[in-house]
Amino acid sequence: GQRNLLWLYTPAHLQDAWEMLQKALAEAWEIAGADCTKFMQKIHAGYDASATFRCKHLQVWEQHRMSAQDKNQYRPRRLQERKNWRQE
């Protein structure tokens, strides 16, 4: 549905969040004094394995965004100029 993360945030926002999560996890392991190599390899493998899934969702997101932009051109001019925060 349109209430999940893919509709609330742009792919760029989600990519930034993923990178921040990786850094936070690595720092947490370091603070704990543990080697995170195996753990990080495991989450990277999961990330790589879901590449097809992410690609499909990116295509759906792009189609939705293009559709919203097409619909916007038929709105009154004063409403067209409003930015949709989900599409920034």
PDB file of C-alpha atoms in Angstrom:
ATOM      1  CA  GLY A   1       0.000   0.000   0.000  1.00  0.00           C
ATOM      2  CA  GLN A   2       0.898   3.641  -0.064  1.00  0.00           C
ATOM      3  CA  ARG A   3       1.558   3.803   3.673  1.00  0.00           C
ATOM      4  CA  ASN A   4       4.818   1.858   3.666  1.00  0.00           C
ATOM      5  CA  LEU A   5       8.349   3.268   3.679  1.00  0.00           C
ATOM      6  CA  LEU A   6       8.628   3.187  -0.096  1.00  0.00           C
ATOM      7  CA  TRP A   7       5.885   5.819  -0.394  1.00  0.00           C
ATOM      8  CA  LEU A   8       6.940   7.940   2.556  1.00  0.00           C
ATOM      9  CA  TYR A   9      10.599   8.335   1.570  1.00  0.00           C
ATOM     10  CA  THR A  10      12.530   8.663  -1.656  1.00  0.00           C
ATOM     11  CA  PRO A  11      14.969   5.950  -2.723  1.00  0.00           C
ATOM     12  CA  ALA A  12      17.812   8.376  -1.984  1.00  0.00           C
ATOM     13  CA  HIS A  13      16.550   8.837   1.592  1.00  0.00           C
ATOM     14  CA  LEU A  14      16.330   5.082   2.066  1.00  0.00           C
ATOM     15  CA  GLN A  15      19.848   4.584   0.689  1.00  0.00           C
ATOM     16  CA  ASP A  16      21.175   7.220   3.092  1.00  0.00           C
ATOM     17  CA  ALA A  17      19.388   5.501   5.983  1.00  0.00           C
ATOM     18  CA  TRP A  18      20.896   2.141   4.958  1.00  0.00           C
ATOM     19  CA  GLU A  19      24.392   3.623   4.955  1.00  0.00           C
ATOM     20  CA  MET A  20      23.835   5.259   8.341  1.00  0.00           C
ATOM     21  CA  LEU A  21      22.558   1.969   9.752  1.00  0.00           C
ATOM     22  CA  GLN A  22      25.663   0.127   8.548  1.00  0.00           C
ATOM     23  CA  LYS A  23      27.931   2.715  10.171  1.00  0.00           C
ATOM     24  CA  ALA A  24      25.972   2.585  13.435  1.00  0.00           C
ATOM     25  CA  LEU A  25      26.131  -1.216  13.525  1.00  0.00           C
ATOM     26  CA  ALA A  26      29.869  -1.239  12.878  1.00  0.00           C
ATOM     27  CA  GLU A  27      30.395   1.361  15.611  1.00  0.00           C
ATOM     28  CA  ALA A  28      28.273  -0.636  18.071  1.00  0.00           C
ATOM     29  CA  TRP A  29      30.347  -3.757  17.446  1.00  0.00           C
ATOM     30  CA  GLU A  30      33.539  -1.725  17.834  1.00  0.00           C
ATOM     31  CA  ILE A  31      32.334  -0.230  21.134  1.00  0.00           C
ATOM     32  CA  ALA A  32      31.514  -3.741  22.333  1.00  0.00           C
ATOM     33  CA  GLY A  33      35.066  -4.733  21.440  1.00  0.00           C
ATOM     34  CA  ALA A  34      33.923  -7.371  18.966  1.00  0.00           C
ATOM     35  CA  ASP A  35      34.914  -8.057  15.377  1.00  0.00           C
ATOM     36  CA  CYS A  36      32.017  -7.172  13.097  1.00  0.00           C
ATOM     37  CA  THR A  37      33.494  -8.572   9.888  1.00  0.00           C
ATOM     38  CA  LYS A  38      31.344 -11.700   9.695  1.00  0.00           C
ATOM     39  CA  PHE A  39      28.208  -9.827  10.721  1.00  0.00           C
ATOM     40  CA  MET A  40      28.765  -7.075   8.157  1.00  0.00           C
ATOM     41  CA  GLN A  41      29.442  -9.660   5.469  1.00  0.00           C
ATOM     42  CA  LYS A  42      26.152 -11.317   6.358  1.00  0.00           C
ATOM     43  CA  ILE A  43      24.096  -8.119   6.089  1.00  0.00           C
ATOM     44  CA  HIS A  44      25.864  -7.152   2.850  1.00  0.00           C
ATOM     45  CA  ALA A  45      25.050 -10.581   1.427  1.00  0.00           C
ATOM     46  CA  GLY A  46      21.400 -10.072   2.368  1.00  0.00           C
ATOM     47  CA  TYR A  47      21.442  -6.629   0.802  1.00  0.00           C
ATOM     48  CA  ASP A  48      22.998  -7.986  -2.398  1.00  0.00           C
ATOM     49  CA  ALA A  49      20.507 -10.865  -2.496  1.00  0.00           C
ATOM     50  CA  SER A  50      17.595  -8.414  -2.396  1.00  0.00           C
ATOM     51  CA  ALA A  51      18.852  -6.318  -5.339  1.00  0.00           C
ATOM     52  CA  THR A  52      16.125  -7.609  -7.678  1.00  0.00           C
ATOM     53  CA  PHE A  53      13.455  -6.834  -5.085  1.00  0.00           C
ATOM     54  CA  ARG A  54      14.801  -3.289  -4.608  1.00  0.00           C
ATOM     55  CA  CYS A  55      14.982  -2.739  -8.362  1.00  0.00           C
ATOM     56  CA  LYS A  56      11.330  -3.724  -8.802  1.00  0.00           C
ATOM     57  CA  HIS A  57      10.262  -1.410  -5.998  1.00  0.00           C
ATOM     58  CA  LEU A  58      12.308   1.422  -7.490  1.00  0.00           C
ATOM     59  CA  GLN A  59      10.496   0.953 -10.808  1.00  0.00           C
ATOM     60  CA  VAL A  60       7.110   1.036  -9.052  1.00  0.00           C
ATOM     61  CA  TRP A  61       8.142   4.135  -7.105  1.00  0.00           C
ATOM     62  CA  GLU A  62       9.276   5.873 -10.316  1.00  0.00           C
ATOM     63  CA  GLN A  63       6.016   4.976 -12.080  1.00  0.00           C
ATOM     64  CA  HIS A  64       4.021   6.329  -9.150  1.00  0.00           C
ATOM     65  CA  ARG A  65       6.063   9.525  -9.121  1.00  0.00           C
ATOM     66  CA  MET A  66       5.647  10.048 -12.878  1.00  0.00           C
ATOM     67  CA  SER A  67       1.917   9.428 -12.565  1.00  0.00           C
ATOM     68  CA  ALA A  68       1.663  11.984  -9.767  1.00  0.00           C
ATOM     69  CA  GLN A  69       3.572  14.512 -11.879  1.00  0.00           C
ATOM     70  CA  ASP A  70       1.291  13.877 -14.851  1.00  0.00           C
ATOM     71  CA  LYS A  71      -1.791  14.397 -12.683  1.00  0.00           C
ATOM     72  CA  ASN A  72      -0.262  17.584 -11.282  1.00  0.00           C
ATOM     73  CA  GLN A  73      -0.274  19.308 -14.660  1.00  0.00           C
ATOM     74  CA  TYR A  74      -4.083  19.244 -14.648  1.00  0.00           C
ATOM     75  CA  ARG A  75      -4.357  20.858 -11.215  1.00  0.00           C
ATOM     76  CA  PRO A  76      -4.913  24.598 -10.763  1.00  0.00           C
ATOM     77  CA  ARG A  77      -1.655  26.516 -11.158  1.00  0.00           C
ATOM     78  CA  ARG A  78      -1.580  27.613  -7.496  1.00  0.00           C
ATOM     79  CA  LEU A  79      -1.638  23.956  -6.436  1.00  0.00           C
ATOM     80  CA  GLN A  80       0.872  22.848  -9.067  1.00  0.00           C
ATOM     81  CA  GLU A  81       3.559  24.993  -7.504  1.00  0.00           C
ATOM     82  CA  ARG A  82       3.264  23.228  -4.151  1.00  0.00           C
ATOM     83  CA  LYS A  83       5.960  20.649  -3.692  1.00  0.00           C
ATOM     84  CA  ASN A  84       4.929  17.217  -2.621  1.00  0.00           C
ATOM     85  CA  TRP A  85       7.277  16.318   0.258  1.00  0.00           C
ATOM     86  CA  ARG A  86       7.270  12.667  -0.798  1.00  0.00           C
ATOM     87  CA  GLN A  87       8.740  13.547  -4.179  1.00  0.00           C
ATOM     88  CA  GLU A  88      11.622  15.783  -3.119  1.00  0.00           C
TER      89      GLU A  88
END
